Amino acid sequence: MAFRSGRHSLQIPGPTNLPDRVLRAMDQPLIDHRGPEFPAVTKAVVAGLKRAFKCSGPVAIYPSSGTGAWEAAILNTLSPGDKVLAFETGQFSTLWTKLAQRHGIEVDLIPGDWRHPADPAQCEAKLVADKGHAIKAVLVLQSETSTGVASDIAGIRRALDRARHPALLLVDTISSLAIQDFRHDEWGVDVTVGGSQKGLMLPPGLGFNAISKKALAAGKTAKLPRAYFDWQPMIDANDSGYYPYTPATLMFFGLKESLAMLDEEGLDNVFARHDRLAEATRRAVRAWGLEIQCADPKAYTPSLTAVRVPDGFDADEVRKTILDRFDIALGAGLGKVLGKVFRIGHLAYINETLLLGTLAGVELGLAAAGVPVKRGGVDAAMDYLGGNTPAAAAPAVAAARR
Amino acid sequence: MAFRSGRHSLQIPGPTNLPDRVLRAMDQPLIDHRGPEFPAVTKAVVAGLKRAFKCSGPVAIYPSSGTGAWEAAILNTLSPGDKVLAFETGQFSTLWTKLAQRHGIEVDLIPGDWRHPADPAQCEAKLVADKGHAIKAVLVLQSETSTGVASDIAGIRRALDRARHPALLLVDTISSLAIQDFRHDEWGVDVTVGGSQKGLMLPPGLGFNAISKKALAAGKTAKLPRAYFDWQPMIDANDSGYYPYTPATLMFFGLKESLAMLDEEGLDNVFARHDRLAEATRRAVRAWGLEIQCADPKAYTPSLTAVRVPDGFDADEVRKTILDRFDIALGAGLGKVLGKVFRIGHLAYINETLLLGTLAGVELGLAAAGVPVKRGGVDAAMDYLGGNTPAAAAPAVAAARR
Amino acid sequence: MAFRSGRHSLQIPGPTNLPDRVLRAMDQPLIDHRGPEFPAVTKAVVAGLKRAFKCSGPVAIYPSSGTGAWEAAILNTLSPGDKVLAFETGQFSTLWTKLAQRHGIEVDLIPGDWRHPADPAQCEAKLVADKGHAIKAVLVLQSETSTGVASDIAGIRRALDRARHPALLLVDTISSLAIQDFRHDEWGVDVTVGGSQKGLMLPPGLGFNAISKKALAAGKTAKLPRAYFDWQPMIDANDSGYYPYTPATLMFFGLKESLAMLDEEGLDNVFARHDRLAEATRRAVRAWGLEIQCADPKAYTPSLTAVRVPDGFDADEVRKTILDRFDIALGAGLGKVLGKVFRIGHLAYINETLLLGTLAGVELGLAAAGVPVKRGGVDAAMDYLGGNTPAAAAPAVAAARR
Amino acid sequence: MAFRSGRHSLQIPGPTNLPDRVLRAMDQPLIDHRGPEFPAVTKAVVAGLKRAFKCSGPVAIYPSSGTGAWEAAILNTLSPGDKVLAFETGQFSTLWTKLAQRHGIEVDLIPGDWRHPADPAQCEAKLVADKGHAIKAVLVLQSETSTGVASDIAGIRRALDRARHPALLLVDTISSLAIQDFRHDEWGVDVTVGGSQKGLMLPPGLGFNAISKKALAAGKTAKLPRAYFDWQPMIDANDSGYYPYTPATLMFFGLKESLAMLDEEGLDNVFARHDRLAEATRRAVRAWGLEIQCADPKAYTPSLTAVRVPDGFDADEVRKTILDRFDIALGAGLGKVLGKVFRIGHLAYINETLLLGTLAGVELGLAAAGVPVKRGGVDAAMDYLGGNTPAAAAPAVAAARR
């Protein structure tokens, strides 16, 4: 690998650029995870996660990837042969249901074109039709990372309520937690799945389950075998501060710091920042004359924008050109959109300046790759951001005549 | 927590004091785990782990604790109702079998007094008696971390061979890998379970399975449901360098560095160092007049020494005194030996000077806690180490008369 | 200070954004600066500095700022009452001569408008007129950090040669070393002054003197009192590796790393990168309709661009707006141009993407501050960089039709 | 260099083992030293230094070694030809006076045997004899780092007072600040010289002058030329927070953290800890049958113990053996005691456990080097520390009978 000057731009939709504060918080000697200091760390982390999930019940924290947290949600609530309802919004919705199938769960996957969100009306229809309540859970991703499509979780909840269906609601927030608003309690979510490596500004290595009372009760009779991912000892740790097996100590240190940073910025400001940068990105994409993978403007996820390349072009070649020339890593298209989209991550520890540099590199890289794009994407983003930075609403600080 | 000057002494039997080189290798910006640079990291890590396990087959690397790696070993080789043979050498042998039971595995646990290793003769007898080959696997820990008892894996292998029994041999090396000699291939081990946080000098967060051909074949027909811990995609990653779900990027960076350190020191030197420090520790314990939990001198594990406190004393109070006064964290007694032993870790990134400081603090702390010990433990350790440091064998470097 | 998401953009003309590699190299335990390991560090550092200065003689390394290295150059070559010739190219040329005056040196400062470089013809005329060789040294800055004006050192050398004048040539490369070409030996420079915090990608804290034979000889008879800044023990350290007083250990570690990075990139590539980014910046400035402080296109320094704000505007208010809204720190105008210019640093560890983000923030910030600028600066920079990135010269990597 | 496991023991009398907190505080991106955030850093640092020096006047902070701070003290108070009184307590007292001589200062150096402190009676006699007040300053080191001899600064002050002599009192606290009690104001010290790399737990790179009103007044008429080390702009920085030339940003970050740590521990606790560890070390030395270089028990410095090796042995060979076998770096004998003493540093970020490990390694290393020492040094230190750790005075925490 040839030497490259200047910080690399990691603009995949997670894992993300880590704040120095988080890295330094993790660059620490270990402490005894069964010693007197550890419970305070656990408790700070659990309290902070509850603020992020907007939940009041327990939170299980696993040394795992997000996939592990998916598995935990399934294993702790379902029994072999149970049926779940899910929505094909992209690659990750598909993978979650495949994981469930590996455990003997029957999946009713509502097909989708990977460009639209889960449809509450379809959900309601399916549930209403399920007179015998064979469906034990509804699985939905708030943000489908492979396509940049966000589903309306409150809407899905209302669908369940209207159908008066007792199914559990299991929601993946891996690429939406601490990026867009999420309300575990208020929206009646039963298990919320999260991961460390996106909005929480940490490296990959922790998976989360926020758990409702109803989910806990379901867990008492759920019969899928479980040990590593069993909730109970993880729930006990919420109170004791001690874990059933060795926790990922440094990740806890980092998470404590990143949760503090979210508090300092304020979650609402975090959401507004992501909305702003996402809108700027979409304006750039449109100015280039390219198509956004998400076809429903109400369903854009603020964490990433998946961009379709024109027919005849290979999105991975485009990504390679952008990486080679401008040292910007973008996300690949996955599964059905392999080679057809590239994904710009605009999430976590990022601001206007860094986004505009990324968009400038992408704009130049598209041209270098021979993609017939119009210039002006960066300008469109700048036009939008120039009028929408937070300080813009504040009293004018324009340079006074001297 | 009051301010304490000087570096804390983390002398639990793992996680251990991390080398600065490892911490700095992990204090890095993330890279795209699906980008062009990551496979080289994976390949360096896999190659290094193979040297550590002395194995030639694939190695699965999980974002998990060691418990996850236990579960992976079970899920990928066994089917519901299968029977395994195990040995009660302490708390962790017990926990592994309980985990297996959660998955519907029948466990024949040979009882033990937590002071002796797995007995090859008992193993052989059990296997010989199992005419119908109902036993599908033998589970054994090379080093039982709760008691400091090491079992003879080559001896267990010979017991299987003598019994001409086809059971798989599953071995836990969580607190022995890169500490004492282990030979996956030569000893005919089928699955070796390892973790990042002991001899590999990393934080907790990675679990490993080294896998034999026989284990792979068994996996084809094994029927326990598995997804997160499925071997196949992890084995594929050995070649592609890419993982099925987000790997713990920074842990990979750290592991690459710690494996390089093991190469620099040389595994045989690593083993000799641990033997030397362990023997020094045991001499100190005996000089204090205390009893070592491991009652079989051939079965001492070089990673830790579990020390029994006299009747009437609470080992946890002793540990607390040592922590309060000398800022040394020792391991607690677990399970059946709760309150009866404390454990001195002398593993991973440690040398004579640091061990002697620890022993001095323990010696003073025992006295401060009112335990009726003789002084002279540090002296005994010094006597031994004075004659056995590596340079001692070299040509004399005594100060010449000028 | 309110929380700000995303990495801060430190685009002052030094100190600069530090590479992680340098920070990690400095995040190390100290070693004995009189122990057996330190000389290897010293020698690597001295050898690397000689490659950077393109010098073959000794290099003195001081725990000091660049100002200290200025003082060292004066103290080791001159005597009270000596006369030197200097050029008013900006604030720092003025400060260096004031420092000389504090030591009783008479300064003949050729006045300047802070927009043009040192003039070799004026230099020659002054020297020719100095029949008695009262002028003992000529002081010149290769890059005047306050104005972005670069002087032609080879040209000044030729002026001395043409005048057949024996004066020493003392050159400041604080903001040019490892940014633009510099040739201590070839250009007959007698003392080159450098600092750690610009092109060498280190924190402030080290000052350098590269020393010619002629300067060494002058030093034998120079009578200004000197102790801390005396060359001789520092020169001895070039061979022994040990310093007369405690060296700044961690800075040496960092410097060893940054010099290795310069080797990896290759000095000529480093220079080309700076030229490219500087030209892009100037095109942006012109597109905005603003004036560049340096009025001589042959004298642009590649490390920074000083930009004049229109009459009636306060450059510091503009800088404040840009900092507040876009988290970009720019350099202030100093001395005579206080409030009249702001300075964009584009030096050291930086690439196209980061520069374009900076220019975007500056463009928006100028508008927000009410400065009547045209849009299009970023576009102009992109137009230039799109055709001039290194890979652009390589065989086309355009996305192939599939 | 062969690989060595375990953390290196840097037990020279400074620079010292750095706390992780300090290293992490320095492992940060730079900020604009002329931007809005820097003054808060300066002010925290200046306020903390005033607490450490126990002074109320200004403190100058130089990017320099301690030698630079020596020079600053001389340059800002004296004029060419001025006379100073000094005491030969070891190598560093000699070096400071030589530095003064380089600036044309006449030095009256009271000879010493490098084993005794400055004698207030001799001081008084000299001053009384100096009827014409030719002596402008008295130079004394609170702790002579080369010999481990501490002089009584309050006693020297009283000598000046008794002699009714107007000389300034200049004191070096490089190896005593934040280690033993020092009172700039109360003891009437005029300039206190300090450095970053000992009690302040930082890397080398900063030098300090605490300045009395009398010293400030003297500075107005002092005629030694000064620029880099001129007090005035440094004093101005105490109020403005901005420095005349680029400050060593990262060192300021580290200093802010280490001063916070001193506050957390409490200076009196810091002093008591050093006294305790120093006494333990001396008891070990005596038990070995070796002689302490400091021959006056009232004058032991708590930062280090210089140990004499028996005739016929080379202290540097002994140090080499200890370094090779136990990875402990000790300080060499300097100047007149070259090869005759080695120095054990027991200062800064250290505790009982770490010291005892060091003493154990030294005890074994002495034997390995063939030095005829008695064993029992570590025992003697343990006997002392066992009865004198802080918690020992607290209500008994002895393990209760269960």
Short mmCIF file of N, CA and C in Angstrom, two decimals, chain D residues 318-364:
data_model
loop_
_atom_site.label_atom_id
_atom_site.label_comp_id
_atom_site.label_asym_id
_atom_site.label_seq_id
_atom_site.Cartn_x
_atom_site.Cartn_y
_atom_site.Cartn_z
N VAL D 318 27.50 -2.61 37.15
CA VAL D 318 26.41 -3.09 38.00
C VAL D 318 25.07 -2.68 37.37
N ARG D 319 24.97 -1.43 36.96
CA ARG D 319 23.73 -0.96 36.32
C ARG D 319 23.43 -1.78 35.08
N LYS D 320 24.45 -2.09 34.32
CA LYS D 320 24.23 -2.86 33.09
C LYS D 320 23.69 -4.25 33.41
N THR D 321 24.25 -4.87 34.43
CA THR D 321 23.76 -6.20 34.82
C THR D 321 22.30 -6.13 35.24
N ILE D 322 21.96 -5.12 36.02
CA ILE D 322 20.58 -4.98 36.49
C ILE D 322 19.64 -4.72 35.32
N LEU D 323 20.09 -3.91 34.39
CA LEU D 323 19.27 -3.64 33.21
C LEU D 323 19.11 -4.90 32.36
N ASP D 324 20.19 -5.61 32.15
CA ASP D 324 20.14 -6.79 31.29
C ASP D 324 19.27 -7.88 31.91
N ARG D 325 19.42 -8.09 33.20
CA ARG D 325 18.71 -9.21 33.81
C ARG D 325 17.29 -8.87 34.27
N PHE D 326 17.08 -7.65 34.71
CA PHE D 326 15.79 -7.34 35.33
C PHE D 326 15.06 -6.18 34.67
N ASP D 327 15.62 -5.69 33.59
CA ASP D 327 14.98 -4.63 32.80
C ASP D 327 14.66 -3.39 33.64
N ILE D 328 15.55 -3.10 34.56
CA ILE D 328 15.42 -1.90 35.40
C ILE D 328 16.52 -0.92 35.01
N ALA D 329 16.13 0.28 34.62
CA ALA D 329 17.12 1.32 34.32
C ALA D 329 17.36 2.15 35.57
N LEU D 330 18.61 2.22 35.99
CA LEU D 330 18.99 3.07 37.13
C LEU D 330 19.84 4.22 36.62
N GLY D 331 19.98 5.25 37.45
CA GLY D 331 20.77 6.41 37.05
C GLY D 331 22.25 6.17 37.27
N ALA D 332 23.06 6.71 36.35
CA ALA D 332 24.52 6.58 36.45
C ALA D 332 25.07 7.61 37.44
N GLY D 333 26.26 7.34 37.92
CA GLY D 333 27.02 8.37 38.62
C GLY D 333 27.53 9.37 37.61
N LEU D 334 27.51 10.64 37.98
CA LEU D 334 27.91 11.69 37.05
C LEU D 334 29.11 12.42 37.60
N GLY D 335 29.96 12.92 36.73
CA GLY D 335 31.08 13.79 37.14
C GLY D 335 32.01 13.06 38.09
N LYS D 336 32.21 13.65 39.26
CA LYS D 336 33.18 13.12 40.21
C LYS D 336 32.83 11.72 40.72
N VAL D 337 31.56 11.34 40.63
CA VAL D 337 31.17 10.03 41.16
C VAL D 337 30.84 9.06 40.03
N LEU D 338 31.35 9.37 38.87
CA LEU D 338 31.18 8.47 37.71
C LEU D 338 31.75 7.09 38.04
N GLY D 339 30.92 6.08 37.87
CA GLY D 339 31.37 4.72 38.13
C GLY D 339 31.37 4.34 39.59
N LYS D 340 31.16 5.34 40.45
CA LYS D 340 31.24 5.07 41.89
C LYS D 340 29.86 4.93 42.55
N VAL D 341 28.87 5.50 41.94
CA VAL D 341 27.52 5.38 42.51
C VAL D 341 26.55 4.97 41.40
N PHE D 342 25.46 4.36 41.81
CA PHE D 342 24.30 4.26 40.93
C PHE D 342 23.15 4.91 41.69
N ARG D 343 22.19 5.36 40.96
CA ARG D 343 21.10 6.12 41.58
C ARG D 343 19.76 5.43 41.33
N ILE D 344 19.04 5.19 42.39
CA ILE D 344 17.70 4.62 42.29
C ILE D 344 16.70 5.77 42.38
N GLY D 345 15.95 5.97 41.33
CA GLY D 345 14.88 6.96 41.37
C GLY D 345 13.64 6.35 42.00
N HIS D 346 13.06 7.06 42.95
CA HIS D 346 11.80 6.57 43.55
C HIS D 346 10.84 7.75 43.65
N LEU D 347 10.56 8.27 42.47
CA LEU D 347 9.81 9.53 42.42
C LEU D 347 8.68 9.46 41.41
N ALA D 348 7.80 10.41 41.57
CA ALA D 348 6.70 10.67 40.64
C ALA D 348 5.62 9.59 40.73
N TYR D 349 5.34 8.92 39.61
CA TYR D 349 4.16 8.05 39.57
C TYR D 349 4.57 6.64 39.99
N ILE D 350 4.65 6.40 41.28
CA ILE D 350 5.18 5.15 41.81
C ILE D 350 4.50 4.83 43.12
N ASN D 351 4.46 3.56 43.43
CA ASN D 351 3.86 3.13 44.69
C ASN D 351 4.71 2.03 45.34
N GLU D 352 4.23 1.51 46.44
CA GLU D 352 4.99 0.52 47.20
C GLU D 352 5.31 -0.72 46.36
N THR D 353 4.32 -1.22 45.67
CA THR D 353 4.49 -2.46 44.92
C THR D 353 5.57 -2.32 43.86
N LEU D 354 5.52 -1.21 43.14
CA LEU D 354 6.49 -1.00 42.08
C LEU D 354 7.89 -0.81 42.65
N LEU D 355 7.97 -0.10 43.78
CA LEU D 355 9.29 0.09 44.40
C LEU D 355 9.87 -1.24 44.86
N LEU D 356 9.04 -2.05 45.49
CA LEU D 356 9.55 -3.33 46.02
C LEU D 356 10.02 -4.23 44.88
N GLY D 357 9.33 -4.20 43.77
CA GLY D 357 9.80 -4.96 42.62
C GLY D 357 11.17 -4.45 42.16
N THR D 358 11.32 -3.14 42.14
CA THR D 358 12.61 -2.56 41.76
C THR D 358 13.71 -2.98 42.73
N LEU D 359 13.42 -2.85 44.01
CA LEU D 359 14.45 -3.21 45.00
C LEU D 359 14.82 -4.68 44.90
N ALA D 360 13.83 -5.52 44.61
CA ALA D 360 14.12 -6.94 44.46
C ALA D 360 15.05 -7.17 43.27
N GLY D 361 14.77 -6.49 42.18
CA GLY D 361 15.63 -6.64 41.01
C GLY D 361 17.03 -6.10 41.26
N VAL D 362 17.11 -4.99 41.99
CA VAL D 362 18.43 -4.43 42.29
C VAL D 362 19.20 -5.38 43.21
N GLU D 363 18.52 -5.93 44.18
CA GLU D 363 19.19 -6.84 45.12
C GLU D 363 19.75 -8.06 44.37
N LEU D 364 18.94 -8.63 43.50
CA LEU D 364 19.41 -9.79 42.73
C LEU D 364 20.49 -9.39 41.73
#
